[in-house]
CSV table of N, CA and C (backbone and C1' of nucleotides) in Angstrom, one decimal:
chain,number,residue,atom,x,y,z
A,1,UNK,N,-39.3,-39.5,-54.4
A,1,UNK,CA,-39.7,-38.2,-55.0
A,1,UNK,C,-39.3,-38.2,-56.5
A,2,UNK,N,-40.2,-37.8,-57.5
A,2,UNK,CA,-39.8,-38.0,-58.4
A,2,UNK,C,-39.0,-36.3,-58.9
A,3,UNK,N,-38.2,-36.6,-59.4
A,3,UNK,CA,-37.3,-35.2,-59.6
A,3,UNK,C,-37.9,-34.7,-60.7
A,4,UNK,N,-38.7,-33.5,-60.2
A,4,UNK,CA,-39.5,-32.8,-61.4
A,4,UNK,C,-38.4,-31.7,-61.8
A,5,UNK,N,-38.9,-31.2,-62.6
A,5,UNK,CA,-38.0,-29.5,-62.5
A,5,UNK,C,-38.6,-29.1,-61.9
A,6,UNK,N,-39.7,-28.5,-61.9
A,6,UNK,CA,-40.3,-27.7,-60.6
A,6,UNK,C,-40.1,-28.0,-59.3
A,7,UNK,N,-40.2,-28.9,-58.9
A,7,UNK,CA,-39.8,-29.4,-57.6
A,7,UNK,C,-38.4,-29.0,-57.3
A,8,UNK,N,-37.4,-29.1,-57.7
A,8,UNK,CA,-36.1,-29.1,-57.8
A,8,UNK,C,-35.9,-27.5,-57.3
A,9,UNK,N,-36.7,-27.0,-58.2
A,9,UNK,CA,-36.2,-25.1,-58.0
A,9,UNK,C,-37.1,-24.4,-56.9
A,10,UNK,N,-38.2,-25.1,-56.5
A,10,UNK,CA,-39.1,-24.6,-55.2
A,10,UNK,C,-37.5,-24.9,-54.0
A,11,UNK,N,-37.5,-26.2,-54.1
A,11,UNK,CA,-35.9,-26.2,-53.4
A,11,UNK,C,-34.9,-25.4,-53.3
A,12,UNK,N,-34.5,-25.1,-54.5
A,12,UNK,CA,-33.6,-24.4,-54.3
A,12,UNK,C,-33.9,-22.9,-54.1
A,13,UNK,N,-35.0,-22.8,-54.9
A,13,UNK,CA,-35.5,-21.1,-54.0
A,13,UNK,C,-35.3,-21.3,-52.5
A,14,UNK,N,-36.3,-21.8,-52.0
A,14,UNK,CA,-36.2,-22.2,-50.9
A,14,UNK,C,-35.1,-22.7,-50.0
A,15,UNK,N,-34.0,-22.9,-50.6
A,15,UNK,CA,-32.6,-22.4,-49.4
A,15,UNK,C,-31.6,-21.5,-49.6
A,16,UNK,N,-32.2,-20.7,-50.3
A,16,UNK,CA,-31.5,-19.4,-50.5
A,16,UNK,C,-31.6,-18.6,-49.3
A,17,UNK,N,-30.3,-18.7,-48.7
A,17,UNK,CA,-29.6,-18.1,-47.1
A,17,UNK,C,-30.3,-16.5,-47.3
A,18,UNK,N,-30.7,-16.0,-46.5
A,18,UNK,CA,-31.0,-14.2,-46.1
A,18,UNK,C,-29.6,-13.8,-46.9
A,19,UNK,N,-30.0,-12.4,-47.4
A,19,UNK,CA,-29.0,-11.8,-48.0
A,19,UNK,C,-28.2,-12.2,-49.1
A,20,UNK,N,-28.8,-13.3,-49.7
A,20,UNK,CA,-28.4,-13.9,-50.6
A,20,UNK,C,-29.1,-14.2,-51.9
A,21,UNK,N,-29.1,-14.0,-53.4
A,21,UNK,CA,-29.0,-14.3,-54.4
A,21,UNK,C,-29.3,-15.2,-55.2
A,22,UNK,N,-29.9,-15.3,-56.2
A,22,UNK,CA,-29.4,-16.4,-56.9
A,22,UNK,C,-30.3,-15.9,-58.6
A,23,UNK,N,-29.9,-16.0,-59.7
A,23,UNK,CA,-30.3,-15.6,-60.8
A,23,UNK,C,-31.3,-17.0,-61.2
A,24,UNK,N,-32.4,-16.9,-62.3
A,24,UNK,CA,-33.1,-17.3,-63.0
A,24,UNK,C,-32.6,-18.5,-63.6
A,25,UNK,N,-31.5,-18.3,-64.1
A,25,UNK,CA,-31.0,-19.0,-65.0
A,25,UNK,C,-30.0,-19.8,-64.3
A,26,UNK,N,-29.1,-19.6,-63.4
A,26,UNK,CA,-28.5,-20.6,-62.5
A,26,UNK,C,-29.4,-21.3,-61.6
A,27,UNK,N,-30.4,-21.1,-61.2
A,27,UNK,CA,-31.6,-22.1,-60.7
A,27,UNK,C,-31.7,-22.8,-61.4
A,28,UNK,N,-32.1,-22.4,-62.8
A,28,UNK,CA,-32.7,-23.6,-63.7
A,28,UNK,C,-31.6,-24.8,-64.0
A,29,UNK,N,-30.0,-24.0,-64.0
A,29,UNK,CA,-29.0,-24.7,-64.4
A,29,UNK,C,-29.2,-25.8,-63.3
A,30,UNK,N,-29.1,-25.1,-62.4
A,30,UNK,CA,-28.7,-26.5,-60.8
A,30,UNK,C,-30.0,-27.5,-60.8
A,31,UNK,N,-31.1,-26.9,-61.2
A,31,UNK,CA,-32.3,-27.6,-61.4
A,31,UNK,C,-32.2,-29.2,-62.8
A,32,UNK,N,-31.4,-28.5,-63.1
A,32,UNK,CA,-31.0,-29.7,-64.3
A,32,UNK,C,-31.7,-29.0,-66.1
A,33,UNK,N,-31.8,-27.9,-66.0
A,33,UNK,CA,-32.3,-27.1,-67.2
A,33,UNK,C,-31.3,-25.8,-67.4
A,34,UNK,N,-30.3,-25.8,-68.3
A,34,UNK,CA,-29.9,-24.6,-68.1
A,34,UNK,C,-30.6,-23.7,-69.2
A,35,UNK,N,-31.3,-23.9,-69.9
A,35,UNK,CA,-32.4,-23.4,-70.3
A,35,UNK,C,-34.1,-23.3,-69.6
A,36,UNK,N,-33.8,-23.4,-68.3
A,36,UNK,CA,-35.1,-23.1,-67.9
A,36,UNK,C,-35.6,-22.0,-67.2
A,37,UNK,N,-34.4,-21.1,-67.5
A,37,UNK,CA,-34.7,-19.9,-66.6
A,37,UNK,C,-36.1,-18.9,-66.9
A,38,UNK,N,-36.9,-19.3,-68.4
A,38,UNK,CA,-38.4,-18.2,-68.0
A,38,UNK,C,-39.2,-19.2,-67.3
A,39,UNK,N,-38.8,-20.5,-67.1
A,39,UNK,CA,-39.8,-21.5,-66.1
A,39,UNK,C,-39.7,-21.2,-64.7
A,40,UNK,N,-38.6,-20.7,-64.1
A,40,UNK,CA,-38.2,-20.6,-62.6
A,40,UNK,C,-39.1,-19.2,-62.6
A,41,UNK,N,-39.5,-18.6,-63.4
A,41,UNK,CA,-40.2,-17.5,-63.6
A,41,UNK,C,-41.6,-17.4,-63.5
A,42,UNK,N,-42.2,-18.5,-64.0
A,42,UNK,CA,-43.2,-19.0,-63.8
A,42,UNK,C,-43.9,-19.7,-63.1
A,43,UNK,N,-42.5,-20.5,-62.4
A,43,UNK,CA,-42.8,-21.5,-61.2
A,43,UNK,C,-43.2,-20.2,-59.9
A,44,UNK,N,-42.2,-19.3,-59.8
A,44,UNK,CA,-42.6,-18.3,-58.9
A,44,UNK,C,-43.9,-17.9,-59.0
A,45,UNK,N,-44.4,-16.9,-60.4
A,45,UNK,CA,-45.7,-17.1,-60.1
A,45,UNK,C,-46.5,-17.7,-59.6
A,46,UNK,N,-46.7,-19.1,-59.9
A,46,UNK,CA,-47.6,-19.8,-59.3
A,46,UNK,C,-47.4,-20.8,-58.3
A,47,UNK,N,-46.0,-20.6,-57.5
A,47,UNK,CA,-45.5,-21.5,-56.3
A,47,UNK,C,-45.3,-20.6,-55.7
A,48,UNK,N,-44.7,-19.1,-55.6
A,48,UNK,CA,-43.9,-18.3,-54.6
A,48,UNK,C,-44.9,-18.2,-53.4
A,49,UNK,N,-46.3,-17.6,-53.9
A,49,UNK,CA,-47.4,-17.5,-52.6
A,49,UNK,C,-47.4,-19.0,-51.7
A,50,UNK,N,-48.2,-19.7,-52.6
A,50,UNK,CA,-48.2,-21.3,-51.4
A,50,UNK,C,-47.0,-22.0,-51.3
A,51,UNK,N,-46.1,-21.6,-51.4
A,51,UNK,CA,-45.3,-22.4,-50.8
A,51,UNK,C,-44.3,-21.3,-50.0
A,52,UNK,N,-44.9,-20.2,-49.8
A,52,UNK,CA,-43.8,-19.4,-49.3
A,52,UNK,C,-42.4,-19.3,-49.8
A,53,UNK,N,-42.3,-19.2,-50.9
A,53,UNK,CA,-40.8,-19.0,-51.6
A,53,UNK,C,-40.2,-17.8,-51.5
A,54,UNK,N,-39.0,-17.4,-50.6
A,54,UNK,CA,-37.9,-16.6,-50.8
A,54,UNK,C,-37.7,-15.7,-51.9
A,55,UNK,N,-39.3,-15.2,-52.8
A,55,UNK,CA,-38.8,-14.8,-54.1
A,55,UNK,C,-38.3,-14.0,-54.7
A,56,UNK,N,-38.4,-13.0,-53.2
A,56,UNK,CA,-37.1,-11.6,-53.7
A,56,UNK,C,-35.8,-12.0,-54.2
A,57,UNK,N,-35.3,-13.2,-53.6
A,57,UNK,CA,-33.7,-13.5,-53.6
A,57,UNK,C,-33.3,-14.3,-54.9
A,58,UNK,N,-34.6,-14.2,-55.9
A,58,UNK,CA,-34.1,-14.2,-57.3
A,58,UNK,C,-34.4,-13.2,-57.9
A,59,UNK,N,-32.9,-12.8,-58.7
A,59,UNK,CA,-32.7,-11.5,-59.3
A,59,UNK,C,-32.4,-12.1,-60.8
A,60,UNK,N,-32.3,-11.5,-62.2
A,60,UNK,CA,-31.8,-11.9,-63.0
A,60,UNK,C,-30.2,-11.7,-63.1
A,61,UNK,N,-29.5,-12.1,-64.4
A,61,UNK,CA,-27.9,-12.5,-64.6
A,61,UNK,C,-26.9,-11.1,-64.4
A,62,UNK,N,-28.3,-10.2,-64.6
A,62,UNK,CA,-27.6,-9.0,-64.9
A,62,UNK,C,-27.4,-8.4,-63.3
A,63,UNK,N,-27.6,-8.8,-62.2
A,63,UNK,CA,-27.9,-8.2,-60.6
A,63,UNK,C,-28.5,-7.0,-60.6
A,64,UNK,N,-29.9,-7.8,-61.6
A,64,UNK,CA,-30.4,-6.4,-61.2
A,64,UNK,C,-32.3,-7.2,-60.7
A,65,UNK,N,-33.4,-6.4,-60.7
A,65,UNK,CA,-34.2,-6.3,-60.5
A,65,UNK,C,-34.9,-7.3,-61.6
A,66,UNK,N,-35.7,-8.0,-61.8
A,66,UNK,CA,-36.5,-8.1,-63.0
A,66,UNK,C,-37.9,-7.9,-62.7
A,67,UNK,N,-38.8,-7.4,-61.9
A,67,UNK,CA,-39.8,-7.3,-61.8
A,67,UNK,C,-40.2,-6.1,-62.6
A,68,UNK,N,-41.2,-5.3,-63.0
A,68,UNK,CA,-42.0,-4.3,-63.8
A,68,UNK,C,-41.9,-3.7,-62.9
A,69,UNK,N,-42.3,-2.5,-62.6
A,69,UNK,CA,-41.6,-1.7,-61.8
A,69,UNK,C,-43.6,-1.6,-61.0
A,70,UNK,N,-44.3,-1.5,-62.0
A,70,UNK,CA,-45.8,-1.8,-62.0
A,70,UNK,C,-46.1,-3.3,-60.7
A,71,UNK,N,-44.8,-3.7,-60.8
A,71,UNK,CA,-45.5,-5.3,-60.3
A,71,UNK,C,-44.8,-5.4,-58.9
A,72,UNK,N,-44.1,-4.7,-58.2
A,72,UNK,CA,-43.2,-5.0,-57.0
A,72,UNK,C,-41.7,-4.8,-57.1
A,73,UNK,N,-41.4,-3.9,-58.0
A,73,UNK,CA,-39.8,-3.9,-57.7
A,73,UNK,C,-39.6,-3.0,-56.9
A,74,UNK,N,-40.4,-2.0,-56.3
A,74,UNK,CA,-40.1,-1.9,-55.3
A,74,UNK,C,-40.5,-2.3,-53.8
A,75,UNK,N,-41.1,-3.5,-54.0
A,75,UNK,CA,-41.5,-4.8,-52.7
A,75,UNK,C,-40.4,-5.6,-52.6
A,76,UNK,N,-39.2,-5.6,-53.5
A,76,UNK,CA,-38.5,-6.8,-53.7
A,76,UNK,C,-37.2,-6.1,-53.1
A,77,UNK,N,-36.8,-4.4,-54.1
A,77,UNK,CA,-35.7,-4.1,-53.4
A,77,UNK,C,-35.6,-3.9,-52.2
A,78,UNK,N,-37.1,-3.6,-51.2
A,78,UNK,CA,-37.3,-3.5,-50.0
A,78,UNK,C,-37.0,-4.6,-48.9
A,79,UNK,N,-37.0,-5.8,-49.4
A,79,UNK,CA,-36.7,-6.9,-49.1
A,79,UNK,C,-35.8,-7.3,-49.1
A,80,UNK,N,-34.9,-7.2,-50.0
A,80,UNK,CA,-33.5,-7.2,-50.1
A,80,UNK,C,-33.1,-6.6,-49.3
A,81,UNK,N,-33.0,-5.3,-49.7
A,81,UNK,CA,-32.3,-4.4,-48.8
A,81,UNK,C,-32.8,-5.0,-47.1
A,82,UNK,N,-33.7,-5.0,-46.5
A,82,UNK,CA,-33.8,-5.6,-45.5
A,82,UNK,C,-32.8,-6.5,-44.8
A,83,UNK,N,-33.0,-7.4,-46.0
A,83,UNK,CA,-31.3,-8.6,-45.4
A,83,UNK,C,-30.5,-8.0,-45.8
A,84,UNK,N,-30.1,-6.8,-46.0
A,84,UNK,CA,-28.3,-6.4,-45.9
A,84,UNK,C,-27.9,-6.5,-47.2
A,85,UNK,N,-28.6,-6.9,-48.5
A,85,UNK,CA,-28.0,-6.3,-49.8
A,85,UNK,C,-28.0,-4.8,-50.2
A,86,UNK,N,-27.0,-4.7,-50.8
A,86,UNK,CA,-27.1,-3.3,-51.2
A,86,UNK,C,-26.7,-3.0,-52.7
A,87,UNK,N,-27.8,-1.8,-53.2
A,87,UNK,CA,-27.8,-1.5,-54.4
A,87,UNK,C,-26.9,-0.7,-54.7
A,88,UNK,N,-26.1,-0.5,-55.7
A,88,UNK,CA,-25.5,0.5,-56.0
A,88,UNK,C,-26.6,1.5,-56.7
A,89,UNK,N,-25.9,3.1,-57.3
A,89,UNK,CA,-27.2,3.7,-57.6
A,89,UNK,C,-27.6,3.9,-58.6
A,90,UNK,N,-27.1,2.8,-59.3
A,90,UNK,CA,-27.7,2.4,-60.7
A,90,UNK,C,-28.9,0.9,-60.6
A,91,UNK,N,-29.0,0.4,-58.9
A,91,UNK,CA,-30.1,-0.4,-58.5
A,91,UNK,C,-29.7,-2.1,-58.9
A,92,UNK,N,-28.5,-2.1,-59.1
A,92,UNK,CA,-27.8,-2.9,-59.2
A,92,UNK,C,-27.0,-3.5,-58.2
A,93,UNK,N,-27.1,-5.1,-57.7
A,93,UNK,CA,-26.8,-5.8,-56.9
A,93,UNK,C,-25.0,-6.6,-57.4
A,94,UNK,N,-24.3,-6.6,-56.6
A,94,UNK,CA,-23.0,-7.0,-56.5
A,94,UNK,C,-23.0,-8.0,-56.3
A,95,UNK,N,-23.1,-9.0,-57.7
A,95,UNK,CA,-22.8,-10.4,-57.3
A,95,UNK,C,-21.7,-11.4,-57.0
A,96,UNK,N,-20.8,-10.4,-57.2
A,96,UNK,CA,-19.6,-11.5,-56.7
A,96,UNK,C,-19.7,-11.3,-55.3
A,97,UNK,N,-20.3,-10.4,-54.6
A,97,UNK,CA,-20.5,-10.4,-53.1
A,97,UNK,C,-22.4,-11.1,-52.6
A,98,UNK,N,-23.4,-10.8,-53.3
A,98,UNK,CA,-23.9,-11.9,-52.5
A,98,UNK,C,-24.8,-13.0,-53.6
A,99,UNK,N,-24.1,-13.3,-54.8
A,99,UNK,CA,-24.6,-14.5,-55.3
A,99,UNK,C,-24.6,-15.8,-54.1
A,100,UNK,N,-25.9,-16.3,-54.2
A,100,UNK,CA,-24.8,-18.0,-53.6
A,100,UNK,C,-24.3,-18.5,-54.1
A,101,UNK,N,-23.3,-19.1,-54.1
A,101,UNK,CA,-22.6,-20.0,-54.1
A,101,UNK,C,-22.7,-21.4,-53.3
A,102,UNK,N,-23.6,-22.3,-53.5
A,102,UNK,CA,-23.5,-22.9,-52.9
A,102,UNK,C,-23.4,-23.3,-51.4
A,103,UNK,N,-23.0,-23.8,-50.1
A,103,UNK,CA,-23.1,-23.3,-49.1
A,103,UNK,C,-21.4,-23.4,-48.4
A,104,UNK,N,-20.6,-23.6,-49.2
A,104,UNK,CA,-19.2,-23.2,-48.8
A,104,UNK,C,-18.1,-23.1,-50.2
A,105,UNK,N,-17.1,-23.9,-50.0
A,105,UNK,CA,-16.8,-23.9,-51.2
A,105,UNK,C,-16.2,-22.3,-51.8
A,106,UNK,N,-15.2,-21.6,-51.0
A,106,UNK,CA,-14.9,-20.1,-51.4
A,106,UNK,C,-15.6,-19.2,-50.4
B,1,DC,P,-48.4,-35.8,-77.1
B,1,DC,O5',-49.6,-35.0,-77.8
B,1,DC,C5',-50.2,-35.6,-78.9
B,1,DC,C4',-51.4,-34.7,-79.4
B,1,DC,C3',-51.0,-33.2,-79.4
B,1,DC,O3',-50.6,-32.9,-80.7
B,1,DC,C1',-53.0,-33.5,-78.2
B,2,DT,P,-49.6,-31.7,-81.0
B,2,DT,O5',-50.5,-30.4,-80.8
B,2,DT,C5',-51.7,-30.3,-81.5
B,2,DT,C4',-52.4,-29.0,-81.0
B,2,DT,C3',-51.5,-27.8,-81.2
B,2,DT,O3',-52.3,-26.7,-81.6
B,2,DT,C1',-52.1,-28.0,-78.9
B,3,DC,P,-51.6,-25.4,-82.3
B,3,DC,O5',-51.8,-24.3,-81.1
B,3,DC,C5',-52.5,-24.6,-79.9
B,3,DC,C4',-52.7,-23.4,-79.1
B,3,DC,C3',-51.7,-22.3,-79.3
B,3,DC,O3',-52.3,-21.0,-79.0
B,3,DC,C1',-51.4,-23.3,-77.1
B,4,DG,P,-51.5,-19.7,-79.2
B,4,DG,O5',-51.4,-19.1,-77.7
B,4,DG,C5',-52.7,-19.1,-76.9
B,4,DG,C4',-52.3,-18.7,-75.5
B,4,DG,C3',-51.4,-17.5,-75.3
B,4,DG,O3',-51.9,-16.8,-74.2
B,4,DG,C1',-50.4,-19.4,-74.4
B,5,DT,P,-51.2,-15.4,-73.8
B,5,DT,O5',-50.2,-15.9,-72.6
B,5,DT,C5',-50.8,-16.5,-71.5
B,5,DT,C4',-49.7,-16.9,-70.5
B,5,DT,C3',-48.7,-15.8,-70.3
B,5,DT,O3',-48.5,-15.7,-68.9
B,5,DT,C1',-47.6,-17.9,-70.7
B,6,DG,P,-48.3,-14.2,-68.2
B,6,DG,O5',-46.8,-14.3,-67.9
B,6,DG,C5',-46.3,-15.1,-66.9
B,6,DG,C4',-44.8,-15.3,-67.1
B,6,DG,C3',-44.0,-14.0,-67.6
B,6,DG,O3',-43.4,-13.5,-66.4
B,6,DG,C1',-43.3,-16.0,-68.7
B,7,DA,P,-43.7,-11.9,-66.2
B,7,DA,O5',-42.5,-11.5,-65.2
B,7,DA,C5',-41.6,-10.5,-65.6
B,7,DA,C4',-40.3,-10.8,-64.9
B,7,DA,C3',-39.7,-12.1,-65.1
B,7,DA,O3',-38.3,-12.0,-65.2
B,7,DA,C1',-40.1,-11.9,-62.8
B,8,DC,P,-37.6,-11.9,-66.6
B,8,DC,O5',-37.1,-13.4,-66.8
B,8,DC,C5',-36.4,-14.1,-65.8
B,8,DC,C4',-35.4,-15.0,-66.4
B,8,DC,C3',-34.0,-14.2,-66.6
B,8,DC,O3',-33.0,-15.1,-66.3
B,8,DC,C1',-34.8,-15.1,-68.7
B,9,DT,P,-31.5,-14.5,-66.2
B,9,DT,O5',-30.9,-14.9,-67.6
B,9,DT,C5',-31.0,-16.3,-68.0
B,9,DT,C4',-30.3,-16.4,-69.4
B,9,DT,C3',-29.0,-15.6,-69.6
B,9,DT,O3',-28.0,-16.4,-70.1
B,9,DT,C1',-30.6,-15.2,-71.4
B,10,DC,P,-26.6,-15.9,-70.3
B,10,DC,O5',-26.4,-15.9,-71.9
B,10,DC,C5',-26.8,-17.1,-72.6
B,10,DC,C4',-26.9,-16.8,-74.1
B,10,DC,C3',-25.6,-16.1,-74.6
B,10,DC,O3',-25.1,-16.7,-75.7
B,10,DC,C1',-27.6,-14.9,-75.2
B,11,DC,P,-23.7,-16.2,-76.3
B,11,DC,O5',-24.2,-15.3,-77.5
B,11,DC,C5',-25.2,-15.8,-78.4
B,11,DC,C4',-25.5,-14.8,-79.5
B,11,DC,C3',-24.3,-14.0,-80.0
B,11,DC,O3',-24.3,-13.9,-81.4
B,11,DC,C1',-26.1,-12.5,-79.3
B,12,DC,P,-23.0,-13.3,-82.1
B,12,DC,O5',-22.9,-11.8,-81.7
B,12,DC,C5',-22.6,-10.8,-82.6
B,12,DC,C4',-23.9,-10.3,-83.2
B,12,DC,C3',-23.7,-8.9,-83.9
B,12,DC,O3',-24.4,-8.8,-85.1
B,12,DC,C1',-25.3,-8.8,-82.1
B,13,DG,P,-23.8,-7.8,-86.2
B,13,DG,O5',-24.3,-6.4,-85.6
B,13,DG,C5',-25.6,-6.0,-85.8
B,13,DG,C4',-25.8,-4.6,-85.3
B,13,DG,C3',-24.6,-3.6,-85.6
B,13,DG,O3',-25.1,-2.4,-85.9
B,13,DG,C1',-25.0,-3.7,-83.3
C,1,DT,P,-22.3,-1.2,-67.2
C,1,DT,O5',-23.0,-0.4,-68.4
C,1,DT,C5',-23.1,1.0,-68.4
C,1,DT,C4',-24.1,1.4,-69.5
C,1,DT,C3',-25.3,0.5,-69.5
C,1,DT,O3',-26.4,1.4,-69.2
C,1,DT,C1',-24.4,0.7,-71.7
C,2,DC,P,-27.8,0.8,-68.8
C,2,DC,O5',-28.7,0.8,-70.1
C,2,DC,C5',-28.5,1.8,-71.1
C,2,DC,C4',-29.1,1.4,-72.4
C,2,DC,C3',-30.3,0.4,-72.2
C,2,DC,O3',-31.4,0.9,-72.9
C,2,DC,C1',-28.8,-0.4,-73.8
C,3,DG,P,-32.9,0.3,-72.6
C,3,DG,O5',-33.2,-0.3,-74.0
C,3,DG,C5',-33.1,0.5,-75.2
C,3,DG,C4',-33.2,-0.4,-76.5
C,3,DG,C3',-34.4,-1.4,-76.3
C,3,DG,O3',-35.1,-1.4,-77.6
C,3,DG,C1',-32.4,-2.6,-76.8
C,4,DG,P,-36.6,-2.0,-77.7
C,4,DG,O5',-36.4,-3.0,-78.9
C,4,DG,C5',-35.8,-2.6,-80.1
C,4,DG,C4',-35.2,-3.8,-80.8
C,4,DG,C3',-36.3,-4.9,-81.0
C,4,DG,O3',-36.3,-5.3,-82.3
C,4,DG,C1',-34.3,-5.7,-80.0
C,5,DG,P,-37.5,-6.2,-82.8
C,5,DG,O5',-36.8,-7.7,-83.0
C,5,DG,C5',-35.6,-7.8,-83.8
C,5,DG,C4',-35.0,-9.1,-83.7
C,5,DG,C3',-36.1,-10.3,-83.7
C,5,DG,O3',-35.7,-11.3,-84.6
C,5,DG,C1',-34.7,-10.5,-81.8
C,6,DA,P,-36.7,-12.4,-84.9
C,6,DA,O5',-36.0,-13.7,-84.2
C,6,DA,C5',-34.6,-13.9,-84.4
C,6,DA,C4',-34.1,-14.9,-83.5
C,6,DA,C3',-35.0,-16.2,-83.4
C,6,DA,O3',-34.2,-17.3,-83.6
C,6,DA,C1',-34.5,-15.3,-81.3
C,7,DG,P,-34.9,-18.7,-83.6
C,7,DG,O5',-34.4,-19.3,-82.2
C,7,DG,C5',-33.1,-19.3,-81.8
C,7,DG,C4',-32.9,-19.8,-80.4
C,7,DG,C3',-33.8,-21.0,-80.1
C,7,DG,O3',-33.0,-22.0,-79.5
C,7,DG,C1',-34.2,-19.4,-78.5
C,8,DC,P,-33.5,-23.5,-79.4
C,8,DC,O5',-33.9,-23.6,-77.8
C,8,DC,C5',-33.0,-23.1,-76.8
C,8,DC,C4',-33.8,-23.0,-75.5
C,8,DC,C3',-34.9,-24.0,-75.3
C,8,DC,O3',-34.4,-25.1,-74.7
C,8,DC,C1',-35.6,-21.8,-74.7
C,9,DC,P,-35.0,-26.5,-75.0
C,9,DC,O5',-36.1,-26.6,-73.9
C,9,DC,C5',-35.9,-26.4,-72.5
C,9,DC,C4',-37.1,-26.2,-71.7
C,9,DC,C3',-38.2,-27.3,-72.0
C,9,DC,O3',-38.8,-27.7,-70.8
C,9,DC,C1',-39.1,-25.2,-72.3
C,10,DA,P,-39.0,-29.2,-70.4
C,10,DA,O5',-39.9,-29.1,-69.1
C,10,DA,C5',-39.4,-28.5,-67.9
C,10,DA,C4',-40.5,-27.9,-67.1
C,10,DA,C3',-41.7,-28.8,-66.9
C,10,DA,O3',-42.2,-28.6,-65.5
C,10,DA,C1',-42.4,-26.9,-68.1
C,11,DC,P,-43.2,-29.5,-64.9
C,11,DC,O5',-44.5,-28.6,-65.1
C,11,DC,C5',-44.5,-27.3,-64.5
C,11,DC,C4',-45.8,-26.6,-64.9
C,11,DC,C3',-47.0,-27.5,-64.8
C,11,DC,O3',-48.0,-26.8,-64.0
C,11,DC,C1',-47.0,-26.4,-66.9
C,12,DG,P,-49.2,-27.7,-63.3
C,12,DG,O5',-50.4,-26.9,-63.9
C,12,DG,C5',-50.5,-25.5,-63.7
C,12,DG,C4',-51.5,-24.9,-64.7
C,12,DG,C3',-52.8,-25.6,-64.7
C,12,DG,O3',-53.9,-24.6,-64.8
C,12,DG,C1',-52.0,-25.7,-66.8
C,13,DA,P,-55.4,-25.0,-64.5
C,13,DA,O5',-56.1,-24.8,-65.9
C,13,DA,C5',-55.9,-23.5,-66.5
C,13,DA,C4',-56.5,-23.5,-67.9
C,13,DA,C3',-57.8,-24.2,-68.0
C,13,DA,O3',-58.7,-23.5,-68.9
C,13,DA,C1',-56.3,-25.2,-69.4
DNA sequence: CTCGTGACTCCCG
DNA sequence: TCGGGAGCCACGA
């Protein structure tokens, strides 16, 4: 398999545990781009449908929402919230509680 | 090859 | 805390 960036972050979207997290820009990081966080952006666009990607459970750096409010942010907090995250009521997600981290390790 | 796209992030102020 | 500006780069047409 050749290690694309794209390929890399459909992955790692794609093991992002329920109720769990992961920002734009740390995908891109683990992806091997820490500059490729408006690509993970894009990959969703046009990978999230056919490949079924997890794409609520990327949020941006700030734990918050990045969608237009026009485009699903509220399909995404719905989803979230579903798995057990919770917004504070500024709609902001608590990442030192559900960033991943990896899958142990703390 | 060039160009537009994009659900970002960092750096001020 | 918030917003604007600049930087960033893979991918498809």
């Amino acid at each position: 398999m050749t290690e694309i960036f794209t390929q890399r972050v459909r992955a790692l979207i794609a093991a992002i545990p329920p109720g769990k997290v992961l920002s734009y820009g740390i995908i891109a990081s683990r992806a091997g781009n820490r500059n490729g966080a408006r690509q993970v952006a894009r990959i969703l666009h046009s990978s999230s449908q056919k490949f079924a990607l997890p794409w609520h459970r990327v949020i941006n750096k700030s734990g918050r929402i990045s969608l237009p409010q026009n485009k699903g942010y509220a399909l995404q907090k719905q989803l979230l919230q579903a798995e057990g995250v919770q917004f504070d009521e500024r709609d902001r997600i608590d990442l030192e509680q559900y960033l991943w981290r990896d899958n142990d390790n703390f």
